[in-house]
PDB file of C-alpha atoms in Angstrom:
ATOM      1  CA  UNK A   1      -8.024   4.370  -6.224  1.00 98.00           C
ATOM      2  CA  UNK A   2      -5.226   1.859  -6.778  1.00 98.00           C
ATOM      3  CA  UNK A   3      -2.656   2.130  -3.983  1.00 98.00           C
ATOM      4  CA  UNK A   4       0.665   0.700  -5.108  1.00 96.00           C
ATOM      5  CA  UNK A   5       3.284  -1.181  -3.043  1.00 95.00           C
ATOM      6  CA  UNK A   6       6.130   0.425  -1.124  1.00 93.00           C
ATOM      7  CA  UNK A   7       6.446  -0.919   2.427  1.00 92.00           C
ATOM      8  CA  UNK A   8       6.421   1.840   5.069  1.00 94.00           C
ATOM      9  CA  UNK A   9       6.603   4.330   2.215  1.00 94.00           C
ATOM     10  CA  UNK A  10       2.889   3.573   1.825  1.00 97.00           C
ATOM     11  CA  UNK A  11       2.140   6.152   4.510  1.00 98.00           C
ATOM     12  CA  UNK A  12       2.375   8.531   1.531  1.00 98.00           C
ATOM     13  CA  UNK A  13      -0.949   7.107   0.334  1.00 98.00           C
ATOM     14  CA  UNK A  14      -2.590   8.750   3.337  1.00 98.00           C
ATOM     15  CA  UNK A  15      -1.280  12.138   2.221  1.00 98.00           C
ATOM     16  CA  UNK A  16      -2.649  11.657  -1.293  1.00 98.00           C
ATOM     17  CA  UNK A  17      -6.052  10.531   0.006  1.00 98.00           C
ATOM     18  CA  UNK A  18      -6.152  13.544   2.326  1.00 97.00           C
ATOM     19  CA  UNK A  19      -5.686  16.000  -0.551  1.00 98.00           C
ATOM     20  CA  UNK A  20      -8.268  14.306  -2.772  1.00 97.00           C
ATOM     21  CA  UNK A  21     -10.693  14.411   0.134  1.00 96.00           C
ATOM     22  CA  UNK A  22     -10.023  18.128   0.708  1.00 96.00           C
ATOM     23  CA  UNK A  23     -10.770  18.750  -2.973  1.00 96.00           C
ATOM     24  CA  UNK A  24     -14.116  16.950  -2.406  1.00 96.00           C
ATOM     25  CA  UNK A  25     -13.270  14.290  -4.969  1.00 96.00           C
ATOM     26  CA  UNK A  26     -15.420  11.238  -4.135  1.00 95.00           C
ATOM     27  CA  UNK A  27     -13.580   7.928  -3.679  1.00 97.00           C
ATOM     28  CA  UNK A  28     -15.695   4.950  -4.619  1.00 95.00           C
ATOM     29  CA  UNK A  29     -13.404   1.959  -4.228  1.00 98.00           C
ATOM     30  CA  UNK A  30      -9.870   0.909  -3.251  1.00 98.00           C
ATOM     31  CA  UNK A  31      -7.507  -1.670  -4.711  1.00 98.00           C
ATOM     32  CA  UNK A  32      -4.459  -2.243  -2.519  1.00 98.00           C
ATOM     33  CA  UNK A  33      -1.046  -3.768  -3.187  1.00 97.00           C
ATOM     34  CA  UNK A  34       1.209  -4.897  -0.315  1.00 97.00           C
ATOM     35  CA  UNK A  35       1.289  -2.080   2.322  1.00 97.00           C
ATOM     36  CA  UNK A  36      -0.993  -0.124   0.052  1.00 98.00           C
ATOM     37  CA  UNK A  37      -3.594  -2.734   1.016  1.00 98.00           C
ATOM     38  CA  UNK A  38      -3.170  -1.809   4.683  1.00 98.00           C
ATOM     39  CA  UNK A  39      -3.658   1.923   4.088  1.00 98.00           C
ATOM     40  CA  UNK A  40      -6.513   1.230   1.688  1.00 98.00           C
ATOM     41  CA  UNK A  41      -8.249  -1.155   4.079  1.00 98.00           C
ATOM     42  CA  UNK A  42      -8.070   1.351   6.913  1.00 98.00           C
ATOM     43  CA  UNK A  43      -9.372   4.147   4.683  1.00 98.00           C
ATOM     44  CA  UNK A  44     -12.212   1.930   3.436  1.00 98.00           C
ATOM     45  CA  UNK A  45     -13.608   1.586   6.989  1.00 98.00           C
ATOM     46  CA  UNK A  46     -15.093   5.080   6.967  1.00 97.00           C
ATOM     47  CA  UNK A  47     -13.670   6.765   3.889  1.00 97.00           C
ATOM     48  CA  UNK A  48     -12.102   9.537   5.986  1.00 97.00           C
ATOM     49  CA  UNK A  49      -8.398  10.409   6.060  1.00 97.00           C
ATOM     50  CA  UNK A  50      -8.487  11.755   9.632  1.00 97.00           C
ATOM     51  CA  UNK A  51      -9.947   8.453  10.824  1.00 98.00           C
ATOM     52  CA  UNK A  52      -7.257   6.547   8.954  1.00 98.00           C
ATOM     53  CA  UNK A  53      -4.537   8.734  10.448  1.00 97.00           C
ATOM     54  CA  UNK A  54      -5.890   8.237  13.946  1.00 97.00           C
ATOM     55  CA  UNK A  55      -5.903   4.454  13.475  1.00 97.00           C
ATOM     56  CA  UNK A  56      -2.357   4.483  12.070  1.00 97.00           C
ATOM     57  CA  UNK A  57      -1.119   6.288  15.177  1.00 96.00           C
ATOM     58  CA  UNK A  58      -1.569   2.988  16.995  1.00 96.00           C
ATOM     59  CA  UNK A  59       0.980   1.295  14.734  1.00 96.00           C
ATOM     60  CA  UNK A  60       4.131   0.991  16.869  1.00 94.00           C
ATOM     61  CA  UNK A  61       7.652  -0.261  16.448  1.00 92.00           C
ATOM     62  CA  UNK A  62       6.702  -3.592  18.017  1.00 92.00           C
ATOM     63  CA  UNK A  63       4.434  -4.264  15.030  1.00 94.00           C
ATOM     64  CA  UNK A  64       7.130  -3.918  12.360  1.00 91.00           C
ATOM     65  CA  UNK A  65      10.622  -5.405  11.904  1.00 81.00           C
ATOM     66  CA  UNK A  66      13.261  -3.156  13.485  1.00 67.00           C
ATOM     67  CA  UNK A  67      17.034  -3.182  13.860  1.00 57.00           C
ATOM     68  CA  UNK A  68      18.834  -4.154  17.060  1.00 49.00           C
ATOM     69  CA  UNK A  69      22.272  -3.071  18.251  1.00 43.00           C
ATOM     70  CA  UNK A  70      23.725  -6.174  16.588  1.00 47.00           C
ATOM     71  CA  UNK A  71      21.973  -5.767  13.200  1.00 52.00           C
ATOM     72  CA  UNK A  72      22.830  -3.469  10.329  1.00 54.00           C
ATOM     73  CA  UNK A  73      19.277  -3.750   9.002  1.00 57.00           C
ATOM     74  CA  UNK A  74      15.887  -5.087  10.156  1.00 56.00           C
ATOM     75  CA  UNK A  75      15.320  -8.790   9.727  1.00 66.00           C
ATOM     76  CA  UNK A  76      12.360 -10.202   7.853  1.00 71.00           C
ATOM     77  CA  UNK A  77       9.677 -11.401  10.273  1.00 85.00           C
ATOM     78  CA  UNK A  78       6.297 -13.116  10.347  1.00 93.00           C
ATOM     79  CA  UNK A  79       3.174 -11.089   9.552  1.00 96.00           C
ATOM     80  CA  UNK A  80       2.059 -12.273  13.015  1.00 95.00           C
ATOM     81  CA  UNK A  81       4.018  -9.302  14.334  1.00 94.00           C
ATOM     82  CA  UNK A  82       1.497  -6.990  12.694  1.00 96.00           C
ATOM     83  CA  UNK A  83      -1.660  -8.932  13.622  1.00 96.00           C
ATOM     84  CA  UNK A  84      -2.212  -7.281  17.062  1.00 97.00           C
ATOM     85  CA  UNK A  85      -2.372  -3.937  15.279  1.00 97.00           C
ATOM     86  CA  UNK A  86      -4.720  -5.264  12.576  1.00 98.00           C
ATOM     87  CA  UNK A  87      -7.169  -6.642  15.117  1.00 96.00           C
ATOM     88  CA  UNK A  88      -7.681  -3.256  16.771  1.00 96.00           C
ATOM     89  CA  UNK A  89      -9.304  -1.326  13.875  1.00 97.00           C
ATOM     90  CA  UNK A  90     -10.721  -4.265  11.945  1.00 98.00           C
ATOM     91  CA  UNK A  91     -11.737  -6.751  14.646  1.00 96.00           C
ATOM     92  CA  UNK A  92     -14.229  -9.112  13.000  1.00 96.00           C
ATOM     93  CA  UNK A  93     -15.034  -6.760  10.140  1.00 98.00           C
ATOM     94  CA  UNK A  94     -15.746  -8.436   6.809  1.00 98.00           C
ATOM     95  CA  UNK A  95     -14.744  -6.812   3.539  1.00 98.00           C
ATOM     96  CA  UNK A  96     -18.414  -6.390   2.743  1.00 97.00           C
ATOM     97  CA  UNK A  97     -18.864  -4.356   5.950  1.00 97.00           C
ATOM     98  CA  UNK A  98     -16.483  -1.600   4.824  1.00 98.00           C
ATOM     99  CA  UNK A  99     -17.874   1.772   3.768  1.00 98.00           C
ATOM    100  CA  UNK A 100     -15.937   1.672   0.477  1.00 98.00           C
ATOM    101  CA  UNK A 101     -15.556  -1.225  -1.927  1.00 98.00           C
ATOM    102  CA  UNK A 102     -12.182  -2.863  -1.286  1.00 98.00           C
ATOM    103  CA  UNK A 103     -10.002  -5.611  -2.624  1.00 98.00           C
ATOM    104  CA  UNK A 104      -6.333  -6.569  -2.355  1.00 98.00           C
ATOM    105  CA  UNK A 105      -4.082  -8.842  -4.362  1.00 97.00           C
ATOM    106  CA  UNK A 106      -2.299 -11.937  -3.103  1.00 97.00           C
ATOM    107  CA  UNK A 107      -0.082 -14.552  -4.728  1.00 96.00           C
ATOM    108  CA  UNK A 108       0.034 -18.200  -3.686  1.00 97.00           C
ATOM    109  CA  UNK A 109       3.574 -19.592  -3.812  1.00 96.00           C
ATOM    110  CA  UNK A 110       2.294 -23.202  -3.997  1.00 96.00           C
ATOM    111  CA  UNK A 111      -0.265 -22.870  -6.776  1.00 96.00           C
ATOM    112  CA  UNK A 112       1.598 -19.941  -8.381  1.00 94.00           C
ATOM    113  CA  UNK A 113      -1.746 -18.169  -8.873  1.00 94.00           C
ATOM    114  CA  UNK A 114      -2.759 -14.575  -8.210  1.00 95.00           C
ATOM    115  CA  UNK A 115      -6.074 -13.851  -6.527  1.00 96.00           C
ATOM    116  CA  UNK A 116      -8.090 -10.784  -5.659  1.00 97.00           C
ATOM    117  CA  UNK A 117      -9.642 -11.132  -2.228  1.00 98.00           C
ATOM    118  CA  UNK A 118     -13.117  -9.644  -2.407  1.00 97.00           C
ATOM    119  CA  UNK A 119     -14.798 -11.047   0.670  1.00 98.00           C
ATOM    120  CA  UNK A 120     -14.302 -12.577   4.098  1.00 98.00           C
ATOM    121  CA  UNK A 121     -12.364 -11.274   7.091  1.00 98.00           C
ATOM    122  CA  UNK A 122     -10.395  -8.092   6.460  1.00 98.00           C
ATOM    123  CA  UNK A 123      -7.673  -9.243   8.859  1.00 98.00           C
ATOM    124  CA  UNK A 124      -7.302 -12.578   7.071  1.00 98.00           C
ATOM    125  CA  UNK A 125      -7.204 -10.824   3.709  1.00 98.00           C
ATOM    126  CA  UNK A 126      -4.442  -8.435   4.815  1.00 98.00           C
ATOM    127  CA  UNK A 127      -2.399 -11.288   6.282  1.00 98.00           C
ATOM    128  CA  UNK A 128      -2.198 -12.642   2.724  1.00 98.00           C
ATOM    129  CA  UNK A 129      -1.947  -9.346   0.840  1.00 98.00           C
ATOM    130  CA  UNK A 130       0.743  -7.507   2.840  1.00 97.00           C
ATOM    131  CA  UNK A 131       3.750  -9.865   3.211  1.00 96.00           C
ATOM    132  CA  UNK A 132       6.607  -9.172   0.788  1.00 93.00           C
ATOM    133  CA  UNK A 133      10.401  -9.024   1.104  1.00 84.00           C
ATOM    134  CA  UNK A 134      12.181  -7.422   2.825  1.00 80.00           C
ATOM    135  CA  UNK A 135       9.617  -6.718   5.556  1.00 85.00           C
ATOM    136  CA  UNK A 136       7.512  -9.804   6.181  1.00 91.00           C
ATOM    137  CA  UNK A 137       7.796 -13.499   5.386  1.00 92.00           C
ATOM    138  CA  UNK A 138       5.070 -15.277   3.445  1.00 95.00           C
ATOM    139  CA  UNK A 139       1.926 -16.210   5.380  1.00 96.00           C
ATOM    140  CA  UNK A 140       1.046 -19.888   4.864  1.00 96.00           C
ATOM    141  CA  UNK A 141       2.381 -19.675   1.326  1.00 96.00           C
ATOM    142  CA  UNK A 142       0.778 -16.304   0.561  1.00 97.00           C
ATOM    143  CA  UNK A 143       2.579 -13.094  -0.362  1.00 97.00           C
ATOM    144  CA  UNK A 144       1.469  -9.783  -1.805  1.00 97.00           C
ATOM    145  CA  UNK A 145       0.598  -9.796  -5.469  1.00 95.00           C
ATOM    146  CA  UNK A 146       2.873  -7.068  -6.800  1.00 90.00           C
ATOM    147  CA  UNK A 147       2.341  -7.640 -10.512  1.00 80.00           C
ATOM    148  CA  UNK A 148      -0.071  -6.586 -13.229  1.00 81.00           C
ATOM    149  CA  UNK A 149      -1.328  -3.052 -12.807  1.00 93.00           C
ATOM    150  CA  UNK A 150      -3.648  -3.915 -15.678  1.00 93.00           C
ATOM    151  CA  UNK A 151      -5.409  -6.463 -13.487  1.00 93.00           C
ATOM    152  CA  UNK A 152      -5.935  -3.808 -10.822  1.00 96.00           C
ATOM    153  CA  UNK A 153      -7.527  -1.563 -13.438  1.00 97.00           C
ATOM    154  CA  UNK A 154      -9.835  -4.450 -14.361  1.00 96.00           C
ATOM    155  CA  UNK A 155     -10.735  -4.932 -10.712  1.00 96.00           C
ATOM    156  CA  UNK A 156     -11.502  -1.220 -10.345  1.00 97.00           C
ATOM    157  CA  UNK A 157     -13.836  -1.376 -13.316  1.00 97.00           C
ATOM    158  CA  UNK A 158     -15.481  -4.504 -11.940  1.00 96.00           C
ATOM    159  CA  UNK A 159     -16.225  -2.551  -8.744  1.00 97.00           C
ATOM    160  CA  UNK A 160     -17.873   0.180 -10.797  1.00 96.00           C
ATOM    161  CA  UNK A 161     -15.179   2.883 -10.867  1.00 96.00           C
ATOM    162  CA  UNK A 162     -15.631   5.577 -13.534  1.00 94.00           C
ATOM    163  CA  UNK A 163     -12.257   7.269 -13.090  1.00 96.00           C
ATOM    164  CA  UNK A 164      -9.237   5.185 -12.077  1.00 97.00           C
ATOM    165  CA  UNK A 165      -6.287   6.743 -10.212  1.00 98.00           C
ATOM    166  CA  UNK A 166      -3.050   4.907  -9.429  1.00 98.00           C
ATOM    167  CA  UNK A 167      -0.736   6.144  -6.673  1.00 98.00           C
ATOM    168  CA  UNK A 168       2.837   5.195  -7.562  1.00 96.00           C
ATOM    169  CA  UNK A 169       5.534   5.160  -4.861  1.00 95.00           C
ATOM    170  CA  UNK A 170       8.303   3.570  -6.931  1.00 91.00           C
ATOM    171  CA  UNK A 171       8.897   5.401 -10.209  1.00 85.00           C
ATOM    172  CA  UNK A 172      10.007   8.779  -8.811  1.00 76.00           C
ATOM    173  CA  UNK A 173      13.116   7.837  -6.841  1.00 66.00           C
ATOM    174  CA  UNK A 174      15.392   4.975  -5.932  1.00 62.00           C
ATOM    175  CA  UNK A 175      13.726   1.620  -5.424  1.00 63.00           C
ATOM    176  CA  UNK A 176      16.556  -0.934  -5.412  1.00 63.00           C
ATOM    177  CA  UNK A 177      19.447   0.921  -3.745  1.00 65.00           C
ATOM    178  CA  UNK A 178      17.768   1.776  -0.444  1.00 71.00           C
ATOM    179  CA  UNK A 179      19.407   0.505   2.742  1.00 68.00           C
ATOM    180  CA  UNK A 180      17.016  -2.353   3.517  1.00 71.00           C
ATOM    181  CA  UNK A 181      17.638  -4.175   0.208  1.00 73.00           C
ATOM    182  CA  UNK A 182      20.908  -2.730  -1.082  1.00 74.00           C
ATOM    183  CA  UNK A 183      22.871  -5.784   0.042  1.00 71.00           C
ATOM    184  CA  UNK A 184      20.082  -8.294  -0.663  1.00 75.00           C
ATOM    185  CA  UNK A 185      20.247  -9.363  -4.288  1.00 77.00           C
ATOM    186  CA  UNK A 186      17.032 -11.366  -4.112  1.00 79.00           C
ATOM    187  CA  UNK A 187      15.061  -8.395  -2.794  1.00 79.00           C
ATOM    188  CA  UNK A 188      16.740  -6.105  -5.349  1.00 82.00           C
ATOM    189  CA  UNK A 189      15.636  -8.375  -8.191  1.00 81.00           C
ATOM    190  CA  UNK A 190      12.083  -8.556  -6.853  1.00 84.00           C
ATOM    191  CA  UNK A 191      11.653  -4.810  -6.385  1.00 85.00           C
ATOM    192  CA  UNK A 192      13.332  -4.039  -9.706  1.00 85.00           C
ATOM    193  CA  UNK A 193      10.726  -6.217 -11.408  1.00 86.00           C
ATOM    194  CA  UNK A 194       7.916  -4.654  -9.376  1.00 88.00           C
ATOM    195  CA  UNK A 195       9.051  -1.165 -10.421  1.00 88.00           C
ATOM    196  CA  UNK A 196       9.235  -2.197 -14.071  1.00 86.00           C
ATOM    197  CA  UNK A 197       5.756  -3.742 -13.986  1.00 87.00           C
ATOM    198  CA  UNK A 198       4.185  -0.659 -12.410  1.00 89.00           C
ATOM    199  CA  UNK A 199       6.035   1.742 -14.729  1.00 88.00           C
ATOM    200  CA  UNK A 200       4.223   0.310 -17.731  1.00 85.00           C
ATOM    201  CA  UNK A 201       1.470   2.278 -19.429  1.00 88.00           C
ATOM    202  CA  UNK A 202      -1.893   0.593 -18.873  1.00 93.00           C
ATOM    203  CA  UNK A 203      -5.024   1.049 -20.928  1.00 94.00           C
ATOM    204  CA  UNK A 204      -7.965   2.270 -18.856  1.00 96.00           C
ATOM    205  CA  UNK A 205      -5.839   4.029 -16.234  1.00 97.00           C
ATOM    206  CA  UNK A 206      -6.941   7.652 -16.097  1.00 97.00           C
ATOM    207  CA  UNK A 207      -4.432   9.194 -13.674  1.00 97.00           C
ATOM    208  CA  UNK A 208      -1.040   8.244 -12.282  1.00 97.00           C
ATOM    209  CA  UNK A 209       0.002  10.154  -9.169  1.00 97.00           C
ATOM    210  CA  UNK A 210       3.746   9.645  -8.773  1.00 96.00           C
ATOM    211  CA  UNK A 211       5.041  10.535  -5.312  1.00 96.00           C
ATOM    212  CA  UNK A 212       8.663  11.713  -5.216  1.00 94.00           C
ATOM    213  CA  UNK A 213      10.048   9.327  -2.603  1.00 92.00           C
ATOM    214  CA  UNK A 214      13.745   9.893  -3.390  1.00 88.00           C
ATOM    215  CA  UNK A 215      15.983   7.363  -1.677  1.00 86.00           C
ATOM    216  CA  UNK A 216      13.622   6.812   1.265  1.00 89.00           C
ATOM    217  CA  UNK A 217      13.656   3.275   2.622  1.00 88.00           C
ATOM    218  CA  UNK A 218      10.849   0.717   2.545  1.00 87.00           C
ATOM    219  CA  UNK A 219      11.422  -0.018   6.242  1.00 88.00           C
ATOM    220  CA  UNK A 220      12.020   3.473   7.617  1.00 90.00           C
ATOM    221  CA  UNK A 221       9.277   3.514  10.244  1.00 92.00           C
ATOM    222  CA  UNK A 222      10.615   6.689  11.810  1.00 92.00           C
ATOM    223  CA  UNK A 223       9.981   8.642   8.598  1.00 95.00           C
ATOM    224  CA  UNK A 224       6.274   7.831   8.289  1.00 95.00           C
ATOM    225  CA  UNK A 225       5.200  11.431   8.991  1.00 96.00           C
ATOM    226  CA  UNK A 226       7.568  12.633   6.261  1.00 96.00           C
ATOM    227  CA  UNK A 227       6.040  10.085   3.880  1.00 97.00           C
ATOM    228  CA  UNK A 228       2.550  11.454   4.568  1.00 98.00           C
ATOM    229  CA  UNK A 229       3.792  14.969   3.697  1.00 97.00           C
ATOM    230  CA  UNK A 230       5.396  13.727   0.459  1.00 97.00           C
ATOM    231  CA  UNK A 231       2.045  12.166  -0.437  1.00 97.00           C
ATOM    232  CA  UNK A 232       0.274  15.412   0.296  1.00 97.00           C
ATOM    233  CA  UNK A 233       2.629  17.354  -1.945  1.00 97.00           C
ATOM    234  CA  UNK A 234       1.934  15.028  -4.868  1.00 97.00           C
ATOM    235  CA  UNK A 235      -1.755  14.767  -4.067  1.00 97.00           C
ATOM    236  CA  UNK A 236      -2.315  18.504  -3.915  1.00 96.00           C
ATOM    237  CA  UNK A 237      -1.210  19.118  -7.501  1.00 92.00           C
ATOM    238  CA  UNK A 238      -3.207  16.225  -8.940  1.00 96.00           C
ATOM    239  CA  UNK A 239      -6.268  16.950  -6.808  1.00 97.00           C
ATOM    240  CA  UNK A 240      -6.503  20.399  -8.403  1.00 95.00           C
ATOM    241  CA  UNK A 241      -6.199  18.909 -11.909  1.00 96.00           C
ATOM    242  CA  UNK A 242      -8.757  16.181 -11.245  1.00 96.00           C
ATOM    243  CA  UNK A 243     -11.212  18.562  -9.595  1.00 95.00           C
ATOM    244  CA  UNK A 244     -10.941  20.964 -12.509  1.00 94.00           C
ATOM    245  CA  UNK A 245     -11.400  18.305 -15.161  1.00 95.00           C
ATOM    246  CA  UNK A 246     -14.445  16.659 -13.585  1.00 93.00           C
ATOM    247  CA  UNK A 247     -16.007  19.735 -12.022  1.00 91.00           C
ATOM    248  CA  UNK A 248     -15.687  18.903  -8.318  1.00 86.00           C
TER     249      UNK A 248
END
């Protein structure tokens, strides 16, 4: 499974995983981008959607940037705001301790290099793999790697995946005109490029599950339950097709 970027929209990944699980489709490994890395990391702990959902219930407004009475939109904050939440499910877990194989992509703003984090502390990995405008600032020069779906396919193959599924939260809907970035040209440029990169056809990718997100916002924390349902709707259709093709 390759879980694409999308901020809080990434709760939709949980809905997709839930439907694949219900169809008894085995998930071998997870590659996560940006907030997709958070959902993927949580799922990789036990490989169970209900466990992931229970853990996500502990994510509260104090862990994510939110608007105040004097702001028209949430301000970008340090990933440190999310760390108290990360420490609860992951604690001192190492990537190698997870039930499923897991990696996430990060980009170093100093060296201008992309890396796939394959070992070490899960918390430290996510602190590098999640931050991306407009939600979180860079962490010690690290931001989410939101480029090259082809590289994620390569990583999936390296981890031994036979069938590679990408969950896309950007192509079916508005990605640059949502409230949190509509008036931020820098963020619009970034997310427009991300969408274009992930729209590309990639050799070796077997399935693309596109979730119809409409004009939902990357920072709409109050809509997370709706996002899960949108993921389920997309996941249900594809789960049936995948199960039929491979005989699950």
